[in-house]
Structures are given as structure tokens and as C-alpha cells.
Coordinates of C-alpha atoms and ligand atoms in Angstrom, one line a residue:
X1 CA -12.5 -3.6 2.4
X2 CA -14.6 -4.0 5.2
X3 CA -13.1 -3.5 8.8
X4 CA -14.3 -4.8 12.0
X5 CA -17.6 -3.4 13.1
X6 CA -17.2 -0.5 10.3
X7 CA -17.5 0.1 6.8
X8 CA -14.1 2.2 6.3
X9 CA -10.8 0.5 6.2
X10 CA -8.8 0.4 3.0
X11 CA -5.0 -0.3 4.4
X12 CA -4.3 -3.8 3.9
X13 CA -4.3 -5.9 7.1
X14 CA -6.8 -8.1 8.8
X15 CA -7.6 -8.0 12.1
X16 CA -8.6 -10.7 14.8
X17 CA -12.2 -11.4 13.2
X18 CA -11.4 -11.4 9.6
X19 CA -12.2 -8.4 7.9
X20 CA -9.4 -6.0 7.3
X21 CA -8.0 -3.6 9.5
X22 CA -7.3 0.2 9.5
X23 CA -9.6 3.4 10.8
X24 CA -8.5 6.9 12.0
X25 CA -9.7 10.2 13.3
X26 CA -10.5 13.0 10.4
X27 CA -9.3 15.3 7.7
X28 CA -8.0 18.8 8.1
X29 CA -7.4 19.7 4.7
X30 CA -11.0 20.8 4.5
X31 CA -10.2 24.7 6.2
X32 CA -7.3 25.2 4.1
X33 CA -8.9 23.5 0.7
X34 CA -12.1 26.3 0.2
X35 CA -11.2 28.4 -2.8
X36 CA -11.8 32.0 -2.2
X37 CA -14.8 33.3 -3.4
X38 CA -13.5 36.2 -5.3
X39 CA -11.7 33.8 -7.5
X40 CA -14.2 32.0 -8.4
X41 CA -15.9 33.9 -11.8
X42 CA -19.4 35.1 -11.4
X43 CA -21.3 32.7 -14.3
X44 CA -19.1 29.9 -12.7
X45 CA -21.3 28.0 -10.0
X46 CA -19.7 27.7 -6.8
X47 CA -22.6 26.3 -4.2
X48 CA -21.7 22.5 -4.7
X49 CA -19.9 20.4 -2.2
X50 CA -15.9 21.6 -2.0
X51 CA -14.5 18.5 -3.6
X52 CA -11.0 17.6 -5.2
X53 CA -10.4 16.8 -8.7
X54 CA -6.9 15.3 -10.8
X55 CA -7.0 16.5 -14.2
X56 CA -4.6 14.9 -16.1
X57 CA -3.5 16.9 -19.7
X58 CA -2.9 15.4 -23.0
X59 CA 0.8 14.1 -23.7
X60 CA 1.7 15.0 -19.9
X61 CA 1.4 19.1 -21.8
X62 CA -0.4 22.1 -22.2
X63 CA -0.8 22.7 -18.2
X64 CA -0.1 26.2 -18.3
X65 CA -3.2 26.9 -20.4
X66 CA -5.2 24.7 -18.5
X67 CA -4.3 25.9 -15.3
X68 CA -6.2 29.2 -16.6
X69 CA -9.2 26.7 -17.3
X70 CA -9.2 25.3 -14.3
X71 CA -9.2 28.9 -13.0
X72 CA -12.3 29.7 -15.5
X73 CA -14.0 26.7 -14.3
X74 CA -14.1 27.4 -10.6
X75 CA -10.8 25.6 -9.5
X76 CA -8.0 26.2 -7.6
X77 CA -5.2 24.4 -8.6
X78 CA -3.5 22.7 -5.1
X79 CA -0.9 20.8 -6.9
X80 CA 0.8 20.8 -10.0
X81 CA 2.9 18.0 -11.0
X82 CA 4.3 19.0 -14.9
X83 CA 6.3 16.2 -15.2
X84 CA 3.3 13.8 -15.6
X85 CA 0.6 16.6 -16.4
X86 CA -1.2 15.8 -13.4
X87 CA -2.9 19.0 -11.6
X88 CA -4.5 18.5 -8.6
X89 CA -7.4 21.0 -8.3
X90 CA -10.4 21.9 -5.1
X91 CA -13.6 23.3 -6.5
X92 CA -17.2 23.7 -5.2
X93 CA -18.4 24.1 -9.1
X94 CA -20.5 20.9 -9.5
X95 CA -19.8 21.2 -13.3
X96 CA -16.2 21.3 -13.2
X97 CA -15.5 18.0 -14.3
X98 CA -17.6 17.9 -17.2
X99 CA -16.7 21.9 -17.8
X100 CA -12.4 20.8 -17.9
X101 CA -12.8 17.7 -19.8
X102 CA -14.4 20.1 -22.6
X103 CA -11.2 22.0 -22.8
X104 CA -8.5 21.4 -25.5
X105 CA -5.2 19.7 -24.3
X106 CA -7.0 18.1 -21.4
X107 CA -7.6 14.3 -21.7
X108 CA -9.2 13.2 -18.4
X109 CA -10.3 14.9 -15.3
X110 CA -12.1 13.0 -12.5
X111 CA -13.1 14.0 -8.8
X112 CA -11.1 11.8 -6.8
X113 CA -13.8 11.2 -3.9
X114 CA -17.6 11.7 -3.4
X115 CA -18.0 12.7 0.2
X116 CA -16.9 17.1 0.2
X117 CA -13.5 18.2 1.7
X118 CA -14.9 18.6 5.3
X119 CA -14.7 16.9 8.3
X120 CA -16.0 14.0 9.4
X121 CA -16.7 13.3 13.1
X122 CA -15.4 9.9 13.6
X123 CA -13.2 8.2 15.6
X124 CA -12.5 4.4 15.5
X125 CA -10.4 2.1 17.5
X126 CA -7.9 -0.1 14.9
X127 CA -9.2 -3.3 15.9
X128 CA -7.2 -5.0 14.1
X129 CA -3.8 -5.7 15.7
X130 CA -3.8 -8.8 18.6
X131 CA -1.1 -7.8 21.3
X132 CA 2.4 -9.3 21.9
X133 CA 1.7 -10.8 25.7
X134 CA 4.3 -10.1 27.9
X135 CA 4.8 -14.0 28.5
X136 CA 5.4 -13.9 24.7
X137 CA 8.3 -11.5 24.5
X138 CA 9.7 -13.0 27.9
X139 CA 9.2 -17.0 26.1
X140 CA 10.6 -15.5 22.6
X141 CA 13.6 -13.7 24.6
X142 CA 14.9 -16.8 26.1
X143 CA 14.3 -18.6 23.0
X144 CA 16.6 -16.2 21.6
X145 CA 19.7 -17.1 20.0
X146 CA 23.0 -15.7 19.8
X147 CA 22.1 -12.9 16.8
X148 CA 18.7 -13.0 17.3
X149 CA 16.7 -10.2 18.3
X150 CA 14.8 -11.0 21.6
X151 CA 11.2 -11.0 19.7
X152 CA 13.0 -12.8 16.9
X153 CA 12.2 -16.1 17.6
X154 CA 8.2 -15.3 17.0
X155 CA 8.9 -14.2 13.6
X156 CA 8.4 -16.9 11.8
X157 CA 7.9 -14.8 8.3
X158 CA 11.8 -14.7 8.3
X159 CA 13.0 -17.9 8.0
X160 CA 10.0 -18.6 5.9
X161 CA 12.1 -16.9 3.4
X162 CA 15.3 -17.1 4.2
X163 CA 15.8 -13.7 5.4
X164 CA 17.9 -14.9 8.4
X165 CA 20.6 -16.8 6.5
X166 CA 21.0 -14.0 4.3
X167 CA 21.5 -11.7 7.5
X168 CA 24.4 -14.3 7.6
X169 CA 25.3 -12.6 4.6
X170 CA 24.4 -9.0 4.9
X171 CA 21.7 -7.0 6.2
X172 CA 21.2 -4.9 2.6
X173 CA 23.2 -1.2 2.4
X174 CA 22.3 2.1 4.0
X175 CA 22.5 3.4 0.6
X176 CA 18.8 1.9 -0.3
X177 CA 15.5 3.6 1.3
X178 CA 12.3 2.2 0.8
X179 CA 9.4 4.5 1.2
X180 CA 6.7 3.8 3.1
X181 CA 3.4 5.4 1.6
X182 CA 0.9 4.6 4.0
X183 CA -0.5 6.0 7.3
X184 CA 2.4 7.5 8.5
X185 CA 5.8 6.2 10.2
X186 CA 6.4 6.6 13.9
X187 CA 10.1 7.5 13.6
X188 CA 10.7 7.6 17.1
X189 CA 10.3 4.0 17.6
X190 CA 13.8 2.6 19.1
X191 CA 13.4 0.0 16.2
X192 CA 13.0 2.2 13.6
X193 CA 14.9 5.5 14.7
X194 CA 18.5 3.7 13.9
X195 CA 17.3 3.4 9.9
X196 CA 15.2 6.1 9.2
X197 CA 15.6 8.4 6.4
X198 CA 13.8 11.8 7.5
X199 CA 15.1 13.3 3.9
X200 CA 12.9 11.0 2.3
X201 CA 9.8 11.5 4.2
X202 CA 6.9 13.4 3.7
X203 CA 3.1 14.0 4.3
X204 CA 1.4 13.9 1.0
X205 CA -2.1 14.0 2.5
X206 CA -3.3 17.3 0.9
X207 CA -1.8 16.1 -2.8
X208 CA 1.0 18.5 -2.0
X209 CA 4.4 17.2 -0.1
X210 CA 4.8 19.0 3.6
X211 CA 8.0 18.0 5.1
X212 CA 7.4 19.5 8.0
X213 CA 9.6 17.7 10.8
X214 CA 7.4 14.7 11.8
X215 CA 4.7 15.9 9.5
X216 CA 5.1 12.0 8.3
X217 CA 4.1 10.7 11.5
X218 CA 0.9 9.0 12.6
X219 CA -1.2 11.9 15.0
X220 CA -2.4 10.7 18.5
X221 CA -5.4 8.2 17.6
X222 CA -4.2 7.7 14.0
X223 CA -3.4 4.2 12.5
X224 CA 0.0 2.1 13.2
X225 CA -0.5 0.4 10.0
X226 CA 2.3 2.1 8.2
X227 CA 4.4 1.6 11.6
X228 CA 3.9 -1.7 11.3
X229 CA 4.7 -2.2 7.8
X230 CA 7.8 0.1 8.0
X231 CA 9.4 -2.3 10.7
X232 CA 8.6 -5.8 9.0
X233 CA 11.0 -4.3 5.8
X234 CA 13.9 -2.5 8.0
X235 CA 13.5 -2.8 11.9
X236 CA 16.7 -2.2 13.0
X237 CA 19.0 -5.5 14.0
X238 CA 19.9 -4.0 17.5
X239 CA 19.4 -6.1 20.1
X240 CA 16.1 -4.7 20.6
X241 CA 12.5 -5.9 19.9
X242 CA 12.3 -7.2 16.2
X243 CA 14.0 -7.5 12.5
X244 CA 13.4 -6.4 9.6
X245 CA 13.5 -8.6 6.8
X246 CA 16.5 -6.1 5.1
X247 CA 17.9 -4.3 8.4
X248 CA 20.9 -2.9 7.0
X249 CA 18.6 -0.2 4.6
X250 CA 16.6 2.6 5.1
X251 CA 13.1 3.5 5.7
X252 CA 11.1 6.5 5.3
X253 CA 7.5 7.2 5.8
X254 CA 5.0 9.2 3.4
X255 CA 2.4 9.9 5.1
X256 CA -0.6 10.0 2.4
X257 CA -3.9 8.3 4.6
X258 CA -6.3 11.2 6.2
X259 CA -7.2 10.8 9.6
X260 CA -10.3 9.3 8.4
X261 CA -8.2 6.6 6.9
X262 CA -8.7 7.7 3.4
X263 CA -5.7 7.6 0.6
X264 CA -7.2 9.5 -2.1
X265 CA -5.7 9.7 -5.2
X266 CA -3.9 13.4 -5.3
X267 CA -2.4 11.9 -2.3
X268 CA -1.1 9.2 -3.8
X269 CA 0.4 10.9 -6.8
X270 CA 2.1 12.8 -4.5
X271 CA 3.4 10.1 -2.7
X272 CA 5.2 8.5 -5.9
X273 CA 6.2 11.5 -7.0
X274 CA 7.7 12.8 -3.8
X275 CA 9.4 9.3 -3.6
X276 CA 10.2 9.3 -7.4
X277 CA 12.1 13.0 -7.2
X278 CA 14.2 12.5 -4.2
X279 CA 16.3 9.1 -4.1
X280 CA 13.8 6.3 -3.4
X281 CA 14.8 2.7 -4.8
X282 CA 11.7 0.8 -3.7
X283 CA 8.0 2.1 -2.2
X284 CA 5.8 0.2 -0.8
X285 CA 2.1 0.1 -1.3
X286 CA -0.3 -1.8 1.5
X287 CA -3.6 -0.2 0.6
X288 CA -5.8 0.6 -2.1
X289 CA -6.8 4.0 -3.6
X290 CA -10.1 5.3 -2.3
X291 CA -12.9 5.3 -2.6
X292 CA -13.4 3.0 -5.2
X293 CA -12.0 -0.9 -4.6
X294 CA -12.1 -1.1 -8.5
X295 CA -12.0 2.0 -10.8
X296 CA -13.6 0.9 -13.7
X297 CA -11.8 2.9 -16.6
X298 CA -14.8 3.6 -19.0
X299 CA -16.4 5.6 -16.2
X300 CA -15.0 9.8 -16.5
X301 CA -14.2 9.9 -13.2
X302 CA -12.9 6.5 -11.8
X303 CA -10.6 6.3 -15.3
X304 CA -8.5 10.0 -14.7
X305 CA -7.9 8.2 -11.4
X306 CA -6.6 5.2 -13.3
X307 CA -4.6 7.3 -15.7
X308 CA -2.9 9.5 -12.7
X309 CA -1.9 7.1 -10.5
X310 CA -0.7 5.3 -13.6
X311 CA 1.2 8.4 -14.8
X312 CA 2.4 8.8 -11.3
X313 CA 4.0 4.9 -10.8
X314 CA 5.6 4.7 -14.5
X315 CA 7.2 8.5 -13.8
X316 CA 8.2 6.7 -10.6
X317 CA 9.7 3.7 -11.8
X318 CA 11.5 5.7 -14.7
X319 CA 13.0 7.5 -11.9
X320 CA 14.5 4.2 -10.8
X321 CA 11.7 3.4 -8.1
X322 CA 10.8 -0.3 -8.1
X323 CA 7.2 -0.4 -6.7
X324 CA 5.5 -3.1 -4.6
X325 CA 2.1 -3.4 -3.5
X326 CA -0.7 -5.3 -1.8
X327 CA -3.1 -7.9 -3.8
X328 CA -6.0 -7.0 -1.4
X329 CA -7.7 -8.8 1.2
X330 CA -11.2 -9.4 -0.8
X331 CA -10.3 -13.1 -1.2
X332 CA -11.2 -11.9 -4.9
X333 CA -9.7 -13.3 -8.2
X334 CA -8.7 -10.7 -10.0
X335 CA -8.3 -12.3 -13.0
X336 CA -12.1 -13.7 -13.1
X337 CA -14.0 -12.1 -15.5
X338 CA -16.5 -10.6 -12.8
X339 CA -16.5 -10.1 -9.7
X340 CA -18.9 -8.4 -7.2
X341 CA -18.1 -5.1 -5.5
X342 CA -20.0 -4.4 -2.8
X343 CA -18.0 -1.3 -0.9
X344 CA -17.7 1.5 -3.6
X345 CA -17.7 4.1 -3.0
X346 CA -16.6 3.9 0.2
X347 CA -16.7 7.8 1.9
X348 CA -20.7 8.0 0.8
X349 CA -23.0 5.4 0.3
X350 CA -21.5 2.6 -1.6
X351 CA -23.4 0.6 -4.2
X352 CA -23.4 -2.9 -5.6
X353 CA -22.0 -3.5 -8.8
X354 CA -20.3 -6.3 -10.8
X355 CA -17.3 -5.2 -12.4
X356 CA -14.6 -6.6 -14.7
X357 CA -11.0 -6.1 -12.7
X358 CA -9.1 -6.1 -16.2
X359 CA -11.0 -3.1 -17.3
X360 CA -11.7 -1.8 -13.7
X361 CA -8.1 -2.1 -11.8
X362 CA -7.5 -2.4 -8.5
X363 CA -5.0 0.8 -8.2
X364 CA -2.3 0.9 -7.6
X365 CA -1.6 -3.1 -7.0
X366 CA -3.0 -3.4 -10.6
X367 CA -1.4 -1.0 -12.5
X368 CA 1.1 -2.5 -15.1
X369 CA 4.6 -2.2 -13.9
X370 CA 3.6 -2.5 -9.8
X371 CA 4.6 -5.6 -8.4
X372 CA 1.3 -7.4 -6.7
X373 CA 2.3 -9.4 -3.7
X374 CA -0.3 -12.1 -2.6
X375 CA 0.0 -13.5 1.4
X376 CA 0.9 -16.6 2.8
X377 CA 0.1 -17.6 6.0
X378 CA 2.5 -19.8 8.2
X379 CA 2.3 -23.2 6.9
X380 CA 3.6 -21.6 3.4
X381 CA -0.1 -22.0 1.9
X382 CA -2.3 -18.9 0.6
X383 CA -4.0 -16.9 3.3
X384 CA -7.4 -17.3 3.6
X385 CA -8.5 -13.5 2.6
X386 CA -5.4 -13.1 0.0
X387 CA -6.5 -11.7 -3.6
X388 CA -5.2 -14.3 -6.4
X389 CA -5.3 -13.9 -10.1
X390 CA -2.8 -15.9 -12.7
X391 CA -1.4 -13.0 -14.4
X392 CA -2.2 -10.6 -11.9
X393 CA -0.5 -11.6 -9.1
X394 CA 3.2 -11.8 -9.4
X395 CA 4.7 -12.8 -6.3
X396 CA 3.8 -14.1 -3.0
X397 CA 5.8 -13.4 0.6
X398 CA 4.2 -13.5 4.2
X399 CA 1.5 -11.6 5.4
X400 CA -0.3 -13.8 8.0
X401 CA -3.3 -15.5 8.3
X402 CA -5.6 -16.9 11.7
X403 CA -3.3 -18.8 13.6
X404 CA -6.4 -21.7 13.8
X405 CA -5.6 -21.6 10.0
X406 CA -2.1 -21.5 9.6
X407 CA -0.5 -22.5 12.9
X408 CA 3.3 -21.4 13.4
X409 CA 5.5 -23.7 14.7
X410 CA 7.1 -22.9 18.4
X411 CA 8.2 -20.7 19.8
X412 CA 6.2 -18.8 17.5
X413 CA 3.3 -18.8 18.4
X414 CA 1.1 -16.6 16.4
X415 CA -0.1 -16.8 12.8
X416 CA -0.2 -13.1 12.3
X417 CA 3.1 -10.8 11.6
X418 CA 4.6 -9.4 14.9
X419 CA 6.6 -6.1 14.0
X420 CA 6.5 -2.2 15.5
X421 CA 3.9 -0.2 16.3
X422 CA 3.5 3.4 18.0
X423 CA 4.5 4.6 21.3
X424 CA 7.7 1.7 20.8
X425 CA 5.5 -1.5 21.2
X426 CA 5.4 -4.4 18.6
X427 CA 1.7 -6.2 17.8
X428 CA 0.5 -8.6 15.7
X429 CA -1.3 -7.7 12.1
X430 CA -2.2 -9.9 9.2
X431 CA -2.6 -9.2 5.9
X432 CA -1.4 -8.9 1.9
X433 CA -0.5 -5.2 3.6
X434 CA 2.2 -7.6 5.7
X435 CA 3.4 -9.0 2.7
X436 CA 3.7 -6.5 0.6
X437 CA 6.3 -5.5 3.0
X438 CA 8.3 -8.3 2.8
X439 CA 8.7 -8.5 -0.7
X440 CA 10.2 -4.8 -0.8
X441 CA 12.6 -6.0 2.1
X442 CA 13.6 -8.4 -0.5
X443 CA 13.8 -5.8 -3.5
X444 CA 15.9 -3.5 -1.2
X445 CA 18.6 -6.9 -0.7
X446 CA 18.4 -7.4 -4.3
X447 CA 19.0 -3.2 -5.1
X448 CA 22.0 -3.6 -2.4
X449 CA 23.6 -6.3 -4.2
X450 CA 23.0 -4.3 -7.5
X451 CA 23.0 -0.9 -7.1
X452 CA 22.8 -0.3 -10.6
X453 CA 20.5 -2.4 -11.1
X454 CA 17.3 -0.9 -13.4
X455 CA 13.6 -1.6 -11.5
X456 CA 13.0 -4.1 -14.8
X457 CA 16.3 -5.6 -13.6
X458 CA 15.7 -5.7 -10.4
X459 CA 11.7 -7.6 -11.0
X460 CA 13.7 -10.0 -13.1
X461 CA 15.5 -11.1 -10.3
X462 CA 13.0 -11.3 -7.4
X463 CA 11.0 -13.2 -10.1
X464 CA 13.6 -15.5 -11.1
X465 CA 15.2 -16.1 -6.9
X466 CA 11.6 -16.7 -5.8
X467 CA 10.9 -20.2 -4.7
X468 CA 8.4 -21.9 -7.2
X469 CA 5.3 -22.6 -5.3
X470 CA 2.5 -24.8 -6.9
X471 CA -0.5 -24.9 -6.9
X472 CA -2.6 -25.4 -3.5
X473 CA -5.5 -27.7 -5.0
X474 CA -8.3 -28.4 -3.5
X475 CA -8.0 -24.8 -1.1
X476 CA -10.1 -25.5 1.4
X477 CA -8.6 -23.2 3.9
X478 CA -11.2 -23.2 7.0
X479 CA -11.4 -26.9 6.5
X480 CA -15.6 -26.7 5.8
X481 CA -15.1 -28.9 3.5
X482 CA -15.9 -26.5 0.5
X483 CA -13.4 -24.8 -1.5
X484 CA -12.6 -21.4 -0.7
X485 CA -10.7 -20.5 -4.6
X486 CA -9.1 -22.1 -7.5
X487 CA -5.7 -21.7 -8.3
X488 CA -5.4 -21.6 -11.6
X489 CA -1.9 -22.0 -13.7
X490 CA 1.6 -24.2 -13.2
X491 CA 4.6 -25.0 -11.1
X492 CA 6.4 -21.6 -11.7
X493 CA 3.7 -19.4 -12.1
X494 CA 0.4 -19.3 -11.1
X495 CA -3.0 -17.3 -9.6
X496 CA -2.0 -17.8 -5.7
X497 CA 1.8 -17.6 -5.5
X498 CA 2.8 -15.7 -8.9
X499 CA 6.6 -16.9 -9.3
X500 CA 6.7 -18.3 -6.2
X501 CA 7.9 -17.2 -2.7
X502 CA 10.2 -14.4 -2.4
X503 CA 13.6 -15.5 -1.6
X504 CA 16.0 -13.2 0.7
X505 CA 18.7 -15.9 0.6
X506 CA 19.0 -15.6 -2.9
X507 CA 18.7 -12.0 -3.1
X508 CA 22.2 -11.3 -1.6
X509 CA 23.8 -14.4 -3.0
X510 CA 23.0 -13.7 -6.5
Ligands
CA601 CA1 15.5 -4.8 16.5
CA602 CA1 15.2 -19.4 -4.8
CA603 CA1 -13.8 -23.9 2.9

């Protein structure tokens, strides 16, 4: 995922130019990470690069045995989670992978990054957001109707799918929270403070949960992505600023992005864990695991990042959690039978290779079981960087695309997704991390109406309400005159809209 004027930049969203937004400060689990020297054994080398590991154990077993390998081997184990038989380890042995895979009752162990635990000097500007103007808000406040919040009136994403008729209906239940896993949630916002469920955040940035009091929070500098993305599923309907598209749940925030931007995989695992074990009926996932763009699963490390995040979602979702995610913002089709990635690894040096995406995923928007959300812009059609794939993609919702290619229809007045962002302002992002967001909104109506409702369940029925969307043949999106993709497959299912549109309406009517 390239990012304006920068190589980093994995969260989901695309900023003014194109390319996709996102970009932070650093890392400070690099002090704390160093395993002591006098644990490490003497015939064990320990003068590599510190870096961090998930070694995942045969039949989710055995990890009390190899937690004393990991031991032997150099490691120190940071997290633990049994349930999967998932250990995340730190070690500064440059033979520890091949060293653990060697040992009886482990099945896969692969360093999650290839740049060391230790900071990195950077600081970057998110370019990616465009402002709200003050002549917006004061041209959407008297646009406002009776109901409306005063910055409704430039959301067009909402009655794009129906989400204000079925606030008509009902807003969704306080008993449903959907976790953010992302960059962090700024809780204080006034728009986000009414809904938020501190008991079910967390900052999962070290592989280990913290829940320190506002631990979850973006620091000074950090991205608003996950702000952002927070308030387009539950901004509270208060007479203030914006709506969510379900305004009546909960949100929480797990924080699992270093300041560098990164979400690396122990972080991850965490964060569906932590999401799994205490109460959360939807997460939502606007980003993709670093630092490979596709983790091809024949390679020993890249695959025990497949099979841990894996182990981590499906633990997740038999814990109840329905889990939504971001197709990506490559304008790739990840159901071709090649494509080119030209960005991995992303925290070193990355290198050109051509990969298969059914044998290298896309995690965690690939993994079976995840919901993959593809964008449209605001005249309904695929937006012009939106992933696509018949088979892969399974539903498509709102995320925005260049207003000069999608135009919204007044008073709205950009083609990009206005919701929150930090320090209580709103902005303007685009991106299949904007729609993710709105299909979970939808989930979370669909869980309120049906509590009891199992995740398999509740897919059936987003699947089934969404609005069949054909086809968009020829796609010539920036109007060159050449095609920009081929959607592939028919009226109810297909590569660029899935099973169609989600459908809020016919989540709390059903
Ligand atoms: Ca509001
Ligand atoms: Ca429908
Ligand atoms: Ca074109």
C-alpha cells in the first residue's frame, strides 16, 4: 500500500492523490522487548537483530513443552495464547526459527517482521484526510433536517444504504459492541464518548493486551484512521457533528498499529483474541497485516503468519465474533491467478515478486470465514482503487472515491466519507478501510435484531438483505477511455460488489 510521498501506510484509506493513507511516529516496544542476557543459553546465538516470532503448536497443544524450547532456543515468550497454541516470542538468535520449527509438537513458527524491534526515527504527516470547511458544516447544518445531525446532510454513504430509514426504525442496541482493531480510538471525541465501551478496549501493540485507561487511544502525532472508522459504524445520534451508520451500539477501540504505523501479526492475534474473550459481536478490520501485502503460505515464515492470524479469527468467530474487513486499496483482483507485488516487505527493503493471492492471502481480509468488503464510491459504482475478486469479495458498502470520479449529489458535496477524527473534528477519508466500516454498522443492526443470532447466521443475512449489484461493464472509472478491471460473475454475485450492497433498511426490518 503505497501512501502519499512514502512507502509505509497499510490502514486502508486513500488520501487526496490516490494512494492510501495512514503513517505515524514509532515503536516503543523495542526497550521493553530485549530478552535478558542471562537467559539466553551460552551455545544459543544471541547477536542477531531482536526480532519477534508467532510459533504456532501442533493441534493448538503441547505449549508448555515448547515454551521450554523456545526458552532453549533463545526466546522469550511475550505472549501466550493456549487456546489457539499461538505463543508470541522476542529473540535476537538468528536461528530461532529454523531451531523451533525442528522441535516436536510445533507445526509452524515465522518472524512476524524483518526490520529488529527498535526504533525508527520517523515522523509523517497523514496526508490523507481532506478537511470539512467551515462553509461545509455551516451549508450542511442548514441543510439539516428535523433528526438529522448538523453534518448529516454531507453523508451521503447513509442513505446510499438505507441507514437513515432504518434509524426510522432503530438505531441497533447498546447491547452490541463492535471493536475497532486499528490505530487506536480517540474516546474523548463528543461523538464517540456517548457509545464507547472502555471494557472492551485495549492496546494490543506489543502482542500482549494493556488496558491501561486510554492505552487504546491514538498518542499525539499518531493516526486518526481508527477514529475515523470508529465514528462511520457508531457516532453517536446527538445532535452533534455526524452518524453513525448503527448509533444505538457500542464501540471500542484496540489499539494494535505501532507508531510507525505497523500492525504486525502478534498484534493482531491479540486483537481478535482480546475481542474474542471479552463480549465482542463484530470487529472490524481496515488494514492489512504487515509487512507482507500477500503472505504466500509455502514460504516458513509468511505461512505461520497465515496460520496465526487464521487460528486467531476462527477462535474469534467461535466465540461468537462476526469479522469484517477491508478488500484493499491495490485496485488488485484477487482472484487473478497472478498478480504483482511490488511493496513487501514493507519495514526493510521490499522486493518485486508475482504472487498467487489464493495460495498467498491477503490477511486477514482473506482468511476464510472474514467478511471482505469492497468500496463504492458515490454514484453506487466500484471505487477506482477498490480490490475485486468473484469469490473473494463478498460484499460491497461505501468507502469513497475522488469526488471528480464519483460526484455526490448536494448538499453533499464530497466524494470521500466525512466522519470523526481526533481532538473532536470530523474529515474526509476514502477508502475499502471506509467501507469496511459500514458493513459492520450493518452487522451490529442485524446482531440487534437477532441477538442470538450465530456469526454464520448473521453473514447469511447481510448476504441475503444486500442489494444485488451487477456488474459495472466496461469500468472505465477515470474516463481515459481504457478499462481500469473486469468484473467478472452475475446479477447476485460477482468480483466488484459480492452479494451486492449492504442493506441497513433490511437489517432491522428483517
Ligand atoms: Ca452525532
Ligand atoms: Ca435488500
Ligand atoms: Ca480508465
Amino acid at each position: 500500500m503505497a501512501h502519499l510521498g512514502t512507502r509505509r501506510g497499510r490502514v486502508l484509506a486513500l488520501p487526496v492523490g490516490l494512494a492510501l493513507t495512514a503513517s505515524l511516529g514509532f515503536l516503543p516496544v523495542g526497550a521493553a522487548s530485549a530478552a535478558p542476557a542471562e537467559d539466553v543459553p551460552a551455545a544459543v546465538a544471541s547477536d542477531g537483530p531482536n526480532l519477534s516470532y508467532v510459533v504456532n503448536t501442533e493441534g493448538g497443544r503441547h505449549t508448555a513443552k515448547v515454551r521450554k524450547a523456545i526458552a532453549a532456543a533463545g526466546g522469550t515468550v511475550v505472549a501466550s495464547y493456549d487456546a489457539i497454541g499461538v505463543i508470541v516470542v522476542h529473540s535476537k538468535n538468528p536461528a530461532f526459527a529454523e531451531t523451533i520449527r525442528a522441535v516436536k509438537g510445533v507445526q509452524s513458527a515465522g518472524s512476524t517482521r524483518t526490520a529488529p524491534l527498535a526504533p525508527v526515527a520517523t515522523t509523517e504527516v497523514d496526508e490523507a484526510s481532506q478537511p470539512l470547511t467551515a462553509a461545509e458544516a455551516r451549508a450542511a447544518a442548514e441543510a439539516a433536517e428535523d433528526g438529522q445531525d448538523p453534518l448529516e446532510p454531507m453523508q451521503w454513504s447513509l442513505p446510499a444504504i438505507k441507514a437513515d430509514k432504518a434509524h426510522d426504525i432503530t438505531l441497533g442496541s447498546s447491547k452490541v459492541t463492535v471493536a475497532v482493531i486499528d490505530t487506536g480510538v480517540d474516546d474523548t471525541h463528543p461523538d464517540l464518548a456517548p457509545n464507547f465501551d472502555r471494557a472492551a478496549s485495549a492496546n494490543c501493540v506489543t502482542g500482549k493486551a494493556d488496558t491501561t485507561e486510554g492505552s487504546w487511544r491514538p498518542a499525539q502525532g499518531e493516526s486518526d484512521h481508527g477514529t475515523h472508522v470508529a465514528g462511520t459504524i457508531a457516532a453517536a445520534k446527538n445532535g452533534v457533528g455526524v452518524t453513525g451508520v448503527a448509533p444505538g451500539v457500542k464501540v471500542s477501540g484496540i489499539k494494535v498499529s505501532n507508531p510507525d504505523g505497523f500492525f504486525y501479526t502478534e498484534a493482531v492475534v491479540c486483537g481478535f483474541m482480546w475481542a474474542a474473550d471479552h463480549g465482542v459481536e463484530v470487529t472490524n478490520n481496515s488494514y492489512y497485516v504487515d509487512p507482507w501485502l500477500y503472505n504466500c503460505k509455502n514460504d516458513p515464515d509468511q505461512g505461520a503468519l497465515v496460520e496465526a492470524l487464521q487460528r486467531a479469527t476462527r477462535y474469534a468467530e467461535r466465540k461468537g465474533t462476526v469479522n469484517v474487513a477491508a478488500a484493499g486499496n491495490s485496485a488488485h483482483d484477487l482472484a487473478a491467478d497472478e498478480i504483482t507485488d511490488t511493496t513487501s516487505p514493507n519495514d526493510t527493503t521490499p522486493v518485486d515478486r508475482v504472487v498467487d493471492p489464493s495460495e498467498c492471502p491477503d490477511i486477514p481480509t482473506m482468511l476464510p470465514g472474514v467478511v471482505t468488503v469492497s468500496s463504492t464510491g458515490a454514484k453506487d459504482l466500484k471505487a477506482s482503487y477498490s480490490n475485486y475478486g468473484l469469490g473473494v469479495v463478498d460484499i460491497a458498502a461505501p468507502g469513497g472515491d475522488r469526488t471528480e470520479y464519483q460526484t455526490p449529489e448536494a448538499p453533499a458535496v464530497n466524494g470521500r466519507i466525512l466522519s470523526t477524527t481526533v481532538n473532536g473534528g470530523y474529515n474526509y477519508k476514502a477508502g475499502t478501510s471506509m467501507a469496511s466500516p459500514h458493513a459492520a454498522g450493518v452487522v451490529a443492526l442485524i446482531k440487534s435484531k437477532h441477538p442470538h443470532a450465530t456469526p454464520a447466521m448473521v453473514k447469511a443475512l447481510l448476504f441475503a438483505q444486500a442489494d444485488d449489484r451487477a456488474c459495472t461493464n466496461p469500468y472505465d472509472i477515470n474516463g481515459d477511455g481504457a478499462v481500469d478491471a473486469v468484473c467478472e460473475g452475475g446479477k447476485r454475485h460477482n468480483g466488484f460488489y459480492g452479494t451486492g450492497l449492504v442493506d441497513a433498511l433490511d437489517a432491522v426490518r428483517w
